CSV table of N, CA and C in Angstrom, one decimal:
chain,number,residue,atom,x,y,z
J,178,MET,N,0.1,47.9,3.6
J,178,MET,CA,0.4,47.2,4.4
J,178,MET,C,1.1,45.6,4.0
J,179,ALA,N,2.1,45.5,4.8
J,179,ALA,CA,3.0,44.6,4.4
J,179,ALA,C,1.8,42.8,5.0
J,180,ARG,N,2.6,41.5,4.1
J,180,ARG,CA,1.7,40.5,4.1
J,180,ARG,C,2.6,39.8,5.2
J,181,ARG,N,1.8,39.2,6.1
J,181,ARG,CA,2.2,38.3,6.9
J,181,ARG,C,1.9,36.7,6.5
J,182,GLU,N,3.0,35.8,6.5
J,182,GLU,CA,2.7,34.6,6.6
J,182,GLU,C,2.8,33.8,7.8
J,183,LEU,N,1.4,32.9,7.7
J,183,LEU,CA,1.3,32.1,8.9
J,183,LEU,C,1.7,30.8,8.7
J,184,ILE,N,2.1,30.1,9.5
J,184,ILE,CA,2.2,28.5,9.3
J,184,ILE,C,1.3,27.8,9.5
J,185,ASP,N,0.4,27.0,8.7
J,185,ASP,CA,-0.7,25.8,8.7
J,185,ASP,C,0.1,24.5,9.3
J,186,ARG,N,-0.1,23.9,10.0
J,186,ARG,CA,0.7,22.4,10.3
J,186,ARG,C,0.0,21.6,10.7
J,187,LEU,N,0.1,20.4,10.1
J,187,LEU,CA,-0.3,19.2,10.7
J,187,LEU,C,0.4,18.0,10.8
J,188,GLU,N,0.2,17.5,12.3
J,188,GLU,CA,1.2,16.7,13.1
J,188,GLU,C,0.6,15.6,13.6
J,189,PHE,N,1.2,14.4,13.3
J,189,PHE,CA,0.8,13.0,13.8
J,189,PHE,C,1.8,11.9,14.0
J,190,PHE,N,1.2,10.8,14.6
J,190,PHE,CA,2.1,9.9,14.7
J,190,PHE,C,1.5,8.4,14.3
J,191,ILE,N,2.4,7.7,13.5
J,191,ILE,CA,1.6,6.4,12.9
J,191,ILE,C,2.3,5.3,13.5
J,192,PRO,N,1.8,4.7,14.4
J,192,PRO,CA,2.7,3.5,15.0
J,192,PRO,C,2.7,2.4,14.1
J,193,THR,N,3.8,1.7,14.4
J,193,THR,CA,4.0,0.5,13.5
J,193,THR,C,3.0,-0.3,13.5
J,194,ASN,N,2.9,-1.5,12.3
J,194,ASN,CA,1.8,-2.1,11.9
J,194,ASN,C,2.8,-3.4,12.1
J,195,ARG,N,3.7,-3.6,11.9
J,195,ARG,CA,4.7,-4.9,12.2
J,195,ARG,C,5.1,-5.5,13.3
J,196,VAL,N,4.7,-6.8,13.2
J,196,VAL,CA,5.2,-7.4,14.5
J,196,VAL,C,5.7,-8.7,14.2
J,197,ALA,N,7.2,-8.9,15.0
J,197,ALA,CA,7.8,-10.0,14.7
J,197,ALA,C,7.0,-11.3,15.3
J,198,LYS,N,7.5,-12.6,15.1
J,198,LYS,CA,7.2,-13.9,15.3
J,198,LYS,C,6.8,-13.8,16.8
J,199,ASN,N,8.1,-13.6,17.7
J,199,ASN,CA,8.2,-13.2,18.9
J,199,ASN,C,7.2,-12.3,19.4
J,200,GLY,N,6.6,-11.3,18.8
J,200,GLY,CA,5.7,-10.8,19.4
J,200,GLY,C,6.5,-9.0,19.6
J,201,ARG,N,7.5,-8.9,19.1
J,201,ARG,CA,7.8,-7.5,19.4
J,201,ARG,C,7.8,-6.7,18.1
J,202,LYS,N,7.3,-5.5,18.4
J,202,LYS,CA,7.2,-4.5,17.2
J,202,LYS,C,8.5,-4.5,16.6
J,203,GLN,N,8.0,-3.9,15.3
J,203,GLN,CA,9.4,-3.7,14.1
J,203,GLN,C,9.0,-2.3,13.7
J,204,GLY,N,10.1,-2.0,13.2
J,204,GLY,CA,10.0,-0.7,12.2
J,204,GLY,C,8.8,-1.0,11.2
J,205,MET,N,8.3,0.3,10.7
J,205,MET,CA,7.6,0.0,9.3
J,205,MET,C,8.1,-0.5,8.4
J,206,ASP,N,7.6,-1.1,7.1
J,206,ASP,CA,8.1,-1.8,6.3
J,206,ASP,C,9.0,-0.8,5.8
J,207,GLY,N,10.4,-1.3,5.0
J,207,GLY,CA,11.4,-0.6,4.4
J,207,GLY,C,11.7,-1.1,3.1
J,208,LEU,N,13.0,-0.9,2.7
J,208,LEU,CA,13.1,-1.5,1.1
J,208,LEU,C,13.2,-2.7,1.1
J,209,ASN,N,13.8,-3.5,2.0
J,209,ASN,CA,13.8,-5.1,2.1
J,209,ASN,C,12.8,-5.9,2.2
J,210,GLU,N,12.0,-5.1,2.9
J,210,GLU,CA,10.8,-5.7,3.0
J,210,GLU,C,10.0,-5.7,1.9
J,211,ILE,N,9.7,-4.8,1.1
J,211,ILE,CA,8.9,-4.1,0.0
J,211,ILE,C,9.6,-5.2,-1.1
J,212,VAL,N,11.1,-5.2,-1.4
J,212,VAL,CA,11.5,-6.1,-2.3
J,212,VAL,C,11.3,-7.6,-2.1
J,213,ARG,N,11.6,-8.1,-0.7
J,213,ARG,CA,11.1,-9.1,-0.5
J,213,ARG,C,9.8,-10.0,-0.8
J,214,GLN,N,8.8,-8.9,-0.5
J,214,GLN,CA,7.7,-9.3,-1.1
J,214,GLN,C,7.1,-9.4,-2.7
J,215,SER,N,8.0,-8.3,-3.1
J,215,SER,CA,7.1,-8.3,-4.6
J,215,SER,C,8.2,-9.6,-5.2
J,216,ARG,N,9.3,-10.1,-4.9
J,216,ARG,CA,10.0,-11.1,-5.3
J,216,ARG,C,9.4,-12.1,-5.3
J,217,GLY,N,8.5,-12.5,-4.0
J,217,GLY,CA,7.8,-13.6,-3.7
J,217,GLY,C,6.7,-13.9,-4.4
J,218,ASN,N,5.5,-12.9,-4.1
J,218,ASN,CA,4.1,-13.3,-4.8
J,218,ASN,C,4.2,-11.5,-4.9
J,219,VAL,N,3.6,-11.4,-6.2
J,219,VAL,CA,3.2,-9.8,-6.5
J,219,VAL,C,1.8,-9.7,-5.7
J,220,HIS,N,1.1,-10.3,-6.0
J,220,HIS,CA,-0.7,-10.5,-5.3
J,220,HIS,C,-0.4,-9.9,-3.9
J,221,LEU,N,0.8,-10.7,-2.9
J,221,LEU,CA,0.8,-10.1,-1.8
J,221,LEU,C,1.3,-8.8,-1.5
J,222,ALA,N,2.2,-8.9,-2.3
J,222,ALA,CA,2.9,-7.7,-2.3
J,222,ALA,C,2.0,-6.5,-2.8
J,223,ASN,N,1.2,-6.5,-3.7
J,223,ASN,CA,0.5,-5.5,-3.8
J,223,ASN,C,-0.8,-5.3,-2.5
J,224,LYS,N,-1.0,-6.5,-2.0
J,224,LYS,CA,-2.1,-6.2,-0.5
J,224,LYS,C,-1.4,-5.8,0.5
J,225,ARG,N,-0.2,-6.0,1.0
J,225,ARG,CA,0.7,-5.4,1.4
J,225,ARG,C,0.8,-3.9,1.4
J,226,LYS,N,1.2,-3.4,0.2
J,226,LYS,CA,1.2,-1.9,-0.1
J,226,LYS,C,-0.3,-1.6,0.5
J,227,TYR,N,-1.5,-2.2,-0.3
J,227,TYR,CA,-2.7,-1.7,0.3
J,227,TYR,C,-3.1,-1.3,2.1
J,228,GLU,N,-2.3,-2.6,2.7
J,228,GLU,CA,-2.8,-2.5,4.1
J,228,GLU,C,-1.9,-1.3,4.8
J,229,ASN,N,-0.6,-1.1,4.0
J,229,ASN,CA,0.2,-0.3,4.6
J,229,ASN,C,-0.5,1.2,4.6
J,230,GLU,N,-0.7,1.4,3.3
J,230,GLU,CA,-1.7,2.7,3.1
J,230,GLU,C,-2.7,2.9,3.9
J,231,ARG,N,-3.6,1.7,3.9
J,231,ARG,CA,-4.7,2.1,4.7
J,231,ARG,C,-4.5,2.2,6.2
J,232,HIS,N,-3.3,1.8,6.6
J,232,HIS,CA,-2.9,1.9,8.1
J,232,HIS,C,-2.3,3.5,8.2
J,233,VAL,N,-1.8,4.0,7.3
J,233,VAL,CA,-1.4,5.3,7.6
J,233,VAL,C,-2.5,6.6,7.2
J,234,ALA,N,-3.5,5.7,6.3
J,234,ALA,CA,-4.8,6.8,6.2
J,234,ALA,C,-5.7,6.5,7.1
J,235,LYS,N,-5.8,5.8,8.2
J,235,LYS,CA,-6.3,5.6,9.3
J,235,LYS,C,-6.1,6.8,10.4
J,236,TYR,N,-4.7,6.7,10.5
J,236,TYR,CA,-4.1,7.9,11.2
J,236,TYR,C,-4.2,9.4,11.1
J,237,ALA,N,-4.1,9.5,9.7
J,237,ALA,CA,-3.8,10.5,9.1
J,237,ALA,C,-5.4,11.4,9.0
J,238,LEU,N,-6.3,10.4,8.9
J,238,LEU,CA,-7.8,11.1,8.8
J,238,LEU,C,-8.2,11.7,10.0
J,239,GLU,N,-7.8,10.5,10.8
J,239,GLU,CA,-8.0,11.0,12.4
J,239,GLU,C,-7.4,12.8,12.9
J,240,ALA,N,-6.0,12.7,12.2
J,240,ALA,CA,-5.6,14.0,12.4
J,240,ALA,C,-6.0,15.3,11.5
J,241,MET,N,-6.3,15.2,10.5
J,241,MET,CA,-7.2,15.8,9.4
J,241,MET,C,-8.4,16.4,10.1
J,242,LYS,N,-9.3,15.4,10.6
J,242,LYS,CA,-10.6,16.0,11.2
J,242,LYS,C,-10.5,16.7,12.3
J,243,GLU,N,-9.5,16.2,13.2
J,243,GLU,CA,-9.3,17.2,14.1
J,243,GLU,C,-8.8,18.6,14.2
J,244,ALA,N,-7.9,18.6,13.0
J,244,ALA,CA,-7.5,19.8,12.8
J,244,ALA,C,-8.1,20.7,11.7
J,245,GLY,N,-9.3,20.1,11.2
J,245,GLY,CA,-9.7,21.0,10.3
J,245,GLY,C,-9.2,21.1,8.8
J,246,TRP,N,-8.2,20.2,8.7
J,246,TRP,CA,-7.3,20.2,7.7
J,246,TRP,C,-7.8,19.9,6.1
J,247,VAL,N,-7.5,20.6,5.2
J,247,VAL,CA,-7.9,20.4,3.7
J,247,VAL,C,-7.1,20.6,2.8
J,248,ALA,N,-6.8,20.0,1.9
J,248,ALA,CA,-5.7,19.6,0.8
J,248,ALA,C,-5.9,20.6,0.0
J,249,ASP,N,-5.0,21.7,-0.7
J,249,ASP,CA,-5.0,22.6,-1.8
J,249,ASP,C,-3.8,22.7,-2.5
J,250,GLU,N,-3.5,23.1,-3.2
J,250,GLU,CA,-2.3,23.1,-4.4
J,250,GLU,C,-1.0,23.9,-4.0
J,251,ARG,N,-1.0,23.8,-2.8
J,251,ARG,CA,-0.1,25.1,-2.6
J,251,ARG,C,1.2,23.8,-2.2
J,252,LEU,N,2.4,24.4,-1.9
J,252,LEU,CA,3.6,23.2,-1.7
J,252,LEU,C,3.5,23.2,-0.1
J,253,CYS,N,3.8,21.9,0.0
J,253,CYS,CA,3.4,21.2,1.5
J,253,CYS,C,4.9,20.7,2.1
J,254,PHE,N,5.6,21.1,2.9
J,254,PHE,CA,6.9,20.7,3.1
J,254,PHE,C,6.3,19.4,4.2
J,255,VAL,N,6.9,18.2,3.8
J,255,VAL,CA,6.9,16.8,4.6
J,255,VAL,C,7.5,16.4,5.3
J,256,GLU,N,7.8,16.5,6.4
J,256,GLU,CA,8.7,15.9,7.3
J,256,GLU,C,8.2,14.5,8.2
J,257,LEU,N,9.3,13.3,7.4
J,257,LEU,CA,8.6,12.0,8.3
J,257,LEU,C,10.4,11.6,9.2
J,258,THR,N,9.6,11.3,10.4
J,258,THR,CA,10.4,10.9,11.2
J,258,THR,C,10.3,9.6,11.2
J,259,PHE,N,11.2,8.4,11.2
J,259,PHE,CA,11.3,7.2,11.4
J,259,PHE,C,11.9,7.0,12.8
J,260,ILE,N,10.9,6.2,13.7
J,260,ILE,CA,11.2,6.1,14.6
J,260,ILE,C,11.5,4.0,14.9
J,261,GLU,N,12.6,4.0,14.8
J,261,GLU,CA,12.8,2.5,14.7
J,261,GLU,C,13.4,1.8,16.1
J,262,PRO,N,12.7,0.6,16.1
J,262,PRO,CA,12.8,-0.3,17.6
J,262,PRO,C,14.8,-0.2,18.0
J,263,ASP,N,15.4,-0.1,17.1
J,263,ASP,CA,16.9,0.0,17.4
J,263,ASP,C,17.6,0.6,16.2
J,264,LYS,N,18.7,0.5,15.9
J,264,LYS,CA,19.5,1.0,14.7
J,264,LYS,C,20.2,0.3,13.9
J,265,ARG,N,19.6,-1.0,13.8
J,265,ARG,CA,20.3,-1.7,13.1
J,265,ARG,C,19.8,-1.6,11.4
J,266,ARG,N,18.8,-1.1,11.0
J,266,ARG,CA,18.6,-0.8,9.5
J,266,ARG,C,19.1,0.3,9.0
J,267,ASP,N,19.7,0.3,7.9
J,267,ASP,CA,20.3,1.3,6.9
J,267,ASP,C,19.4,2.6,6.7
J,268,ASP,N,19.5,3.8,7.0
J,268,ASP,CA,19.1,4.5,6.6
J,268,ASP,C,17.9,4.4,5.2
J,269,ASP,N,18.9,4.2,4.1
J,269,ASP,CA,18.0,3.8,2.7
J,269,ASP,C,16.8,2.7,2.8
J,270,ASN,N,17.3,2.1,3.5
J,270,ASN,CA,16.0,1.0,3.8
J,270,ASN,C,14.8,1.0,4.6
J,271,VAL,N,15.2,1.9,5.6
J,271,VAL,CA,14.1,2.6,6.4
J,271,VAL,C,13.0,3.7,5.5
J,272,PHE,N,14.2,4.4,4.7
J,272,PHE,CA,13.3,5.7,4.1
J,272,PHE,C,12.7,5.4,3.1
J,273,ALA,N,12.8,4.1,2.5
J,273,ALA,CA,12.0,3.4,1.3
J,273,ALA,C,10.5,3.7,1.6
J,274,GLY,N,10.2,3.5,3.0
J,274,GLY,CA,8.5,3.7,3.5
J,274,GLY,C,8.2,4.7,3.3
J,275,ALA,N,8.8,5.9,2.8
J,275,ALA,CA,8.0,7.0,2.5
J,275,ALA,C,7.2,6.9,1.2
J,276,LYS,N,7.4,6.0,0.6
J,276,LYS,CA,6.7,5.6,-0.8
J,276,LYS,C,5.2,5.7,-0.2
J,277,TYR,N,5.0,4.5,0.6
J,277,TYR,CA,3.4,4.1,0.6
J,277,TYR,C,2.6,5.4,1.9
J,278,ILE,N,3.7,5.6,2.4
J,278,ILE,CA,3.2,7.0,3.4
J,278,ILE,C,2.7,8.3,2.5
J,279,LEU,N,3.6,8.5,1.5
J,279,LEU,CA,3.2,9.9,0.6
J,279,LEU,C,1.9,9.3,-0.4
J,280,ASP,N,1.9,8.3,-0.7
J,280,ASP,CA,1.1,7.7,-1.4
J,280,ASP,C,-0.7,7.9,-0.6
J,281,ALA,N,-0.3,7.2,0.4
J,281,ALA,CA,-1.8,7.4,1.4
J,281,ALA,C,-1.9,9.0,1.6
J,282,LEU,N,-1.2,9.7,1.6
J,282,LEU,CA,-1.5,11.0,1.9
J,282,LEU,C,-2.0,11.8,0.7
J,283,CYS,N,-1.6,11.7,-0.1
J,283,CYS,CA,-2.0,12.4,-1.6
J,283,CYS,C,-3.6,12.0,-1.8
J,284,ARG,N,-4.5,13.2,-2.2
J,284,ARG,CA,-5.5,13.1,-2.8
J,284,ARG,C,-5.9,12.2,-3.6
J,285,PRO,N,-6.9,11.4,-3.7
J,285,PRO,CA,-7.2,11.0,-5.2
J,285,PRO,C,-7.3,11.5,-6.1
J,286,HIS,N,-6.7,11.0,-7.4
J,286,HIS,CA,-7.2,11.9,-8.5
J,286,HIS,C,-7.0,11.2,-10.1
J,287,PRO,N,-7.8,11.1,-10.9
J,287,PRO,CA,-7.7,10.4,-12.1
J,287,PRO,C,-6.4,10.6,-13.0
J,288,ARG,N,-5.6,9.6,-13.6
J,288,ARG,CA,-4.8,10.1,-14.7
J,288,ARG,C,-4.9,8.8,-15.5
J,289,GLY,N,-5.1,9.5,-16.8
J,289,GLY,CA,-5.1,8.6,-17.9
J,289,GLY,C,-6.6,7.4,-17.8
J,290,GLY,N,-7.4,7.8,-17.4
J,290,GLY,CA,-8.7,7.2,-17.2
J,290,GLY,C,-8.8,6.3,-16.0
J,291,ARG,N,-7.5,6.5,-15.1
J,291,ARG,CA,-7.7,5.7,-14.3
J,291,ARG,C,-7.5,6.1,-13.2
J,292,ILE,N,-7.5,5.8,-11.7
J,292,ILE,CA,-7.5,6.7,-10.5
J,292,ILE,C,-6.2,6.2,-9.7
J,293,ILE,N,-5.4,7.0,-9.9
J,293,ILE,CA,-3.9,6.8,-9.2
J,293,ILE,C,-4.1,7.5,-7.4
J,294,HIS,N,-3.3,6.7,-6.6
J,294,HIS,CA,-3.0,7.1,-5.2
J,294,HIS,C,-4.9,6.8,-4.6
J,295,SER,N,-5.5,5.9,-5.1
J,295,SER,CA,-6.8,5.7,-4.6
J,295,SER,C,-7.1,5.1,-3.3
J,296,ASN,N,-6.0,5.1,-2.5
J,296,ASN,CA,-6.4,5.0,-1.1
J,296,ASN,C,-5.8,6.5,-0.3
J,297,GLY,N,-5.6,7.4,-1.3
J,297,GLY,CA,-4.9,8.4,-0.9
J,297,GLY,C,-6.3,9.2,0.0
J,298,VAL,N,-5.7,10.0,1.2
J,298,VAL,CA,-6.6,10.7,2.1
J,298,VAL,C,-6.6,12.4,2.1
J,299,GLY,N,-5.9,13.0,1.1
J,299,GLY,CA,-6.1,14.1,0.8
J,299,GLY,C,-5.4,15.0,1.5
J,300,ALA,N,-4.3,14.8,2.2
J,300,ALA,CA,-3.6,15.9,2.9
J,300,ALA,C,-2.8,16.5,2.1
J,301,PHE,N,-2.7,16.4,0.9
J,301,PHE,CA,-1.9,17.5,0.2
J,301,PHE,C,-2.4,17.0,-1.3
J,302,PHE,N,-2.0,17.8,-2.3
J,302,PHE,CA,-2.8,17.6,-3.6
J,302,PHE,C,-2.2,16.2,-4.3
J,303,ASP,N,-0.9,16.5,-4.3
J,303,ASP,CA,-0.2,15.5,-5.0
J,303,ASP,C,1.3,15.3,-4.4
J,304,ASP,N,1.8,14.0,-4.7
J,304,ASP,CA,3.2,14.1,-4.2
J,304,ASP,C,4.3,14.0,-5.0
J,305,ASP,N,3.9,15.0,-5.9
J,305,ASP,CA,5.2,15.3,-7.2
J,305,ASP,C,6.0,16.6,-6.3
J,306,PRO,N,7.1,16.9,-6.9
J,306,PRO,CA,8.0,17.9,-6.4
J,306,PRO,C,7.2,19.4,-6.5
J,307,PHE,N,6.3,19.5,-7.2
J,307,PHE,CA,5.6,20.7,-7.3
J,307,PHE,C,4.7,21.2,-5.8
J,308,HIS,N,4.5,19.7,-5.3
J,308,HIS,CA,3.4,19.9,-4.4
J,308,HIS,C,3.9,19.3,-3.2
J,309,VAL,N,5.1,19.1,-2.7
J,309,VAL,CA,5.4,18.3,-1.7
J,309,VAL,C,7.4,18.4,-1.7
J,310,ALA,N,7.9,19.0,-0.8
J,310,ALA,CA,9.1,19.0,-0.5
J,310,ALA,C,9.3,18.4,0.7
J,311,LEU,N,10.1,16.8,0.5
J,311,LEU,CA,10.0,16.1,1.5
J,311,LEU,C,11.6,15.8,2.0
J,312,HIS,N,11.5,15.4,3.6
J,312,HIS,CA,12.8,15.3,4.5
J,312,HIS,C,12.6,14.4,5.1
J,313,CYS,N,13.5,13.2,5.3
J,313,CYS,CA,13.1,12.1,6.4
J,313,CYS,C,14.0,12.0,7.1
J,314,LYS,N,14.0,11.8,8.5
J,314,LYS,CA,15.2,11.6,9.2
J,314,LYS,C,15.2,10.5,10.2
J,315,ARG,N,15.9,10.2,10.9
J,315,ARG,CA,15.3,9.3,11.9
J,315,ARG,C,15.4,9.6,13.2
J,316,GLY,N,14.5,9.3,14.2
J,316,GLY,CA,14.3,9.8,15.6
J,316,GLY,C,15.3,8.9,16.4
J,317,GLU,N,15.3,9.0,17.7
J,317,GLU,CA,15.7,8.2,18.7
J,317,GLU,C,15.0,6.8,18.7
J,318,PRO,N,15.7,5.7,18.5
J,318,PRO,CA,15.2,4.2,18.7
J,318,PRO,C,14.5,4.2,19.6
J,319,ASP,N,13.1,3.5,19.7
J,319,ASP,CA,12.0,3.2,20.8
J,319,ASP,C,11.3,1.8,20.5
J,320,LYS,N,11.9,1.0,21.5
J,320,LYS,CA,11.5,-0.5,21.2
J,320,LYS,C,9.9,-0.8,21.7
J,321,GLN,N,9.5,0.3,22.3
J,321,GLN,CA,8.0,0.2,22.9
J,321,GLN,C,7.1,0.8,21.8
J,322,ASN,N,7.5,1.8,21.1
J,322,ASN,CA,6.5,2.3,20.4
J,322,ASN,C,7.3,2.9,19.0
J,323,PRO,N,7.8,1.8,18.2
J,323,PRO,CA,8.4,2.5,16.9
J,323,PRO,C,7.0,2.7,16.0
J,324,GLY,N,7.1,3.5,14.9
J,324,GLY,CA,6.6,4.2,14.0
J,324,GLY,C,7.1,5.4,13.4
J,325,VAL,N,6.5,6.3,13.0
J,325,VAL,CA,6.9,7.2,12.0
J,325,VAL,C,5.7,8.7,12.5
J,326,ARG,N,6.9,9.6,12.7
J,326,ARG,CA,5.9,10.9,13.4
J,326,ARG,C,5.9,11.9,11.7
J,327,VAL,N,4.9,12.5,11.6
J,327,VAL,CA,4.7,13.2,10.0
J,327,VAL,C,4.3,14.3,10.6
J,328,ARG,N,4.6,15.2,9.9
J,328,ARG,CA,4.7,16.9,10.1
J,328,ARG,C,4.5,17.4,8.5
J,329,ILE,N,3.4,18.1,8.6
J,329,ILE,CA,3.0,18.4,6.7
J,329,ILE,C,2.8,19.8,7.4
J,330,THR,N,3.8,20.6,6.8
J,330,THR,CA,3.7,22.4,6.7
J,330,THR,C,3.6,23.0,5.5
J,331,ARG,N,2.5,23.9,5.5
J,331,ARG,CA,2.2,24.6,4.6
J,331,ARG,C,2.4,26.1,4.7
J,332,MET,N,2.7,27.1,3.9
J,332,MET,CA,2.8,28.8,4.3
J,332,MET,C,1.3,29.2,4.2
J,333,VAL,N,0.6,30.1,4.8
J,333,VAL,CA,-0.8,30.8,4.5
J,333,VAL,C,-0.2,32.3,4.4
J,334,GLU,N,-0.6,32.6,3.6
J,334,GLU,CA,-0.5,34.5,3.6
J,334,GLU,C,-2.0,35.1,4.1
J,335,ASP,N,-1.4,36.0,5.0
J,335,ASP,CA,-2.3,36.8,5.7
J,335,ASP,C,-2.8,38.1,4.8
J,336,GLY,N,-3.8,38.2,4.6
J,336,GLY,CA,-4.3,39.4,3.6
J,336,GLY,C,-3.9,40.3,4.2
J,337,SER,N,-3.7,41.0,5.3
J,337,SER,CA,-3.6,42.4,6.1
J,337,SER,C,-2.2,42.8,5.7
């Protein structure tokens, strides 16, 4: 009997955690923000990365619990759809935010005696190319609700 492949999918939305001085919501941290923070004060930049990862982890954990999602070593197709408040920022700046999103979605694991991805929630095994195929795209701008839509898909073999 032929094997069938079923799709196993986890989807959730991460609202932005950035707000301008005037109270308007901004897009998630991108390349310009990351570079600016690291040039200013490395300790504050590390704190901001930690805050971003914890923010992503909060929404990922909630979605994982609801779906009964458990990481394994299979390849995951990760699609990140960035919803910006407007079209001002370039794609390369916006998509740099994938760094802390993927780090937050990895399972924590030791490498060389220290824990890497210590904030990871375990949505997938690792963010290396053997475990994650990443695709970033932009959605339609939304001034009221900017953020990132996350879709993680993996193939499941049916034994029948």
